[in-house]
Amino acid sequence: MENNFFGEETAVILGMGELRVGTCPMGTIGLGSCIALILHDQRRSLAGLAHIMLPESHGNTDRPGKFADTAISVLLEEMEKFGSTKFSIAAIVVGGAKMFQFSADSLNIGERNAAVVKDLLQEQGIRIEYEEIGGKVGRSVYYWPEKKGRLIIKRADGTCIAL
Amino acid sequence: MELDAIQKDALAEFGNIGAAHAATTLSQMLMSPIEMTVPEVQAVDIAELHNYISNEISAVVVFQIQGEVADGGYIVVSMPRETVIQLTNRMLGTTDADREINEMDQSAAIEIGNIMISAFLDATAELLDIVMLPSPPALAIDMAHAAFESIIAQMAGDVNDVLIFNTELTSEAPPVYGGIYLLPNAELMQQLFLMLKRLMEPLP
């Protein structure tokens, strides 16, 4: 769907399983059980965003952004190429909602996604700067990597936060 | 995943029969005519899904396809919020259209989904001479794309695209609008291709 939220041509909207590292504004639209993982290096105005769909890759490497384990390692790798170190990187984790009522657990992968992402970040020693996970509501996430970074989360219930 | 012209045609026809029955059922329930579009069949890369599924607040009713094709994928009815409210009003004889979704709307959405999808699967299963049954429904009232994510996450662990059948149902009075999406998994899709191929073979 068309999205003019950024009002800037350089902005990138990432679909399911995609990841990107750069200095341009980035976002994901209609986040449900997936996780938007943002790694931000304030000193370099650099950020990486992954639209993570599932917790474990089980050795699948063709789309690193799709799985929590591969997404985190590839994001870090790419950011290190730009000179970032783990100590200069902070993380923002958004998503992992439980979308369906009256349903078996099979449709509620969100909780597991969130847990795995957080575990992996801890393992890597990356500080979580902000998180908004779980709940029953879809979200859109927009991020501007410049300087301290700017985050906007629009929730499906109409509420919106900006940081 | 690339679909050739014959596969696309066969699948569209398959969706057409199912959707026609679903539309008829809805039309009987509302006692008003329902228009439907010929289904579009598309193999969509998961990264592109947000270009196909809107971000509008919708009632998304999901069924797993069961029966002879165990764990066959999902079938979904998606209706924008306004449509759900219209349909509830129609069934209850109320008129307040400018309100939030309430519990009555949620039950109505599930019920409408149930009836339409049962008709869809009944008709298509008969065509293929197999048993296809919907699981009990699950409902999300949220951004449609956010709801679809959870479904796709269940299906696309190993593959990067999903097959979407999209039929739109519309009506003038009351103004309703909705879509049916069929998301078969790889095995069901293979089965569909085989069965449809057999159907199209000339008689000996």
mmCIF file of C-alpha atoms in Angstrom, chain A residues 1 13 15-16 18 29-34 51 53-54 60 62-63 66-67 99-103 106-107 109 136-138 140 154 156, chain B residues 45-47 49-52 54-55 57 60 62 106 110 137-140 142-143 145-147 149-154 156-157 159-160:
data_model
loop_
_atom_site.group_PDB
_atom_site.id
_atom_site.type_symbol
_atom_site.label_atom_id
_atom_site.label_comp_id
_atom_site.label_asym_id
_atom_site.label_seq_id
_atom_site.Cartn_x
_atom_site.Cartn_y
_atom_site.Cartn_z
ATOM 1 C CA MET A 1 0.000 0.000 0.000
ATOM 2 C CA ILE A 13 9.943 0.119 3.931
ATOM 3 C CA GLY A 15 8.782 -6.360 4.081
ATOM 4 C CA MET A 16 8.725 -9.630 5.992
ATOM 5 C CA GLU A 18 14.059 -8.219 4.898
ATOM 6 C CA ILE A 29 4.176 -1.439 8.196
ATOM 7 C CA GLY A 30 1.583 -3.681 9.782
ATOM 8 C CA LEU A 31 3.747 -5.572 12.219
ATOM 9 C CA GLY A 32 1.889 -8.433 13.881
ATOM 10 C CA SER A 33 3.672 -11.431 15.311
ATOM 11 C CA CYS A 34 6.856 -10.356 13.559
ATOM 12 C CA HIS A 51 11.702 -7.517 9.984
ATOM 13 C CA MET A 53 9.372 -13.506 11.122
ATOM 14 C CA LEU A 54 10.475 -16.631 13.001
ATOM 15 C CA ASN A 60 18.519 -21.700 6.494
ATOM 16 C CA ASP A 62 19.066 -17.504 2.041
ATOM 17 C CA ARG A 63 17.086 -14.801 3.874
ATOM 18 C CA LYS A 66 13.600 -13.780 8.293
ATOM 19 C CA PHE A 67 14.958 -15.473 11.399
ATOM 20 C CA MET A 99 -3.070 -11.349 16.916
ATOM 21 C CA PHE A 100 -5.726 -14.007 17.145
ATOM 22 C CA GLN A 101 -8.309 -14.702 19.763
ATOM 23 C CA PHE A 102 -9.958 -18.111 20.040
ATOM 24 C CA SER A 103 -7.042 -19.762 18.365
ATOM 25 C CA SER A 106 0.092 -22.226 16.590
ATOM 26 C CA LEU A 107 -0.891 -18.783 15.347
ATOM 27 C CA ILE A 109 4.433 -17.151 17.275
ATOM 28 C CA LYS A 136 -2.758 -7.850 21.010
ATOM 29 C CA VAL A 137 -2.274 -4.987 18.652
ATOM 30 C CA GLY A 138 -0.607 -4.523 15.275
ATOM 31 C CA SER A 140 3.807 0.221 12.306
ATOM 32 C CA LYS A 154 1.751 3.700 15.382
ATOM 33 C CA ALA A 156 -3.646 -0.289 15.260
ATOM 34 C CA ASP B 45 7.052 -13.074 -2.164
ATOM 35 C CA ILE B 46 6.684 -12.634 1.588
ATOM 36 C CA ALA B 47 8.801 -9.478 1.472
ATOM 37 C CA LEU B 49 3.203 -8.920 1.046
ATOM 38 C CA HIS B 50 2.661 -5.409 2.319
ATOM 39 C CA ASN B 51 2.002 -4.349 -1.271
ATOM 40 C CA TYR B 52 -0.900 -6.778 -1.520
ATOM 41 C CA SER B 54 -3.689 -3.418 3.163
ATOM 42 C CA ASN B 55 -2.982 -1.840 6.470
ATOM 43 C CA ILE B 57 -8.229 -1.984 10.301
ATOM 44 C CA VAL B 60 -9.633 -11.069 9.650
ATOM 45 C CA VAL B 62 -8.859 -17.399 9.669
ATOM 46 C CA GLN B 106 -16.914 -9.932 16.499
ATOM 47 C CA ILE B 110 -16.869 -15.027 12.827
ATOM 48 C CA PRO B 137 -12.213 -19.905 13.209
ATOM 49 C CA ALA B 138 -9.734 -17.482 14.748
ATOM 50 C CA LEU B 139 -10.405 -13.765 14.638
ATOM 51 C CA ALA B 140 -8.247 -10.670 14.663
ATOM 52 C CA ASP B 142 -6.464 -5.241 13.502
ATOM 53 C CA MET B 143 -4.317 -4.016 10.623
ATOM 54 C CA HIS B 145 -1.233 -7.029 7.198
ATOM 55 C CA ALA B 146 -0.385 -7.578 10.867
ATOM 56 C CA ALA B 147 -2.911 -10.397 11.068
ATOM 57 C CA GLU B 149 1.921 -11.968 9.215
ATOM 58 C CA SER B 150 0.995 -14.455 11.904
ATOM 59 C CA ILE B 151 -0.549 -16.763 9.335
ATOM 60 C CA ILE B 152 2.356 -16.506 6.925
ATOM 61 C CA ALA B 153 4.827 -17.136 9.753
ATOM 62 C CA GLN B 154 3.127 -20.494 10.245
ATOM 63 C CA ALA B 156 6.583 -19.916 5.161
ATOM 64 C CA GLY B 157 9.352 -21.235 7.385
ATOM 65 C CA VAL B 159 9.660 -21.120 1.484
ATOM 66 C CA ASN B 160 9.735 -17.465 0.578
#
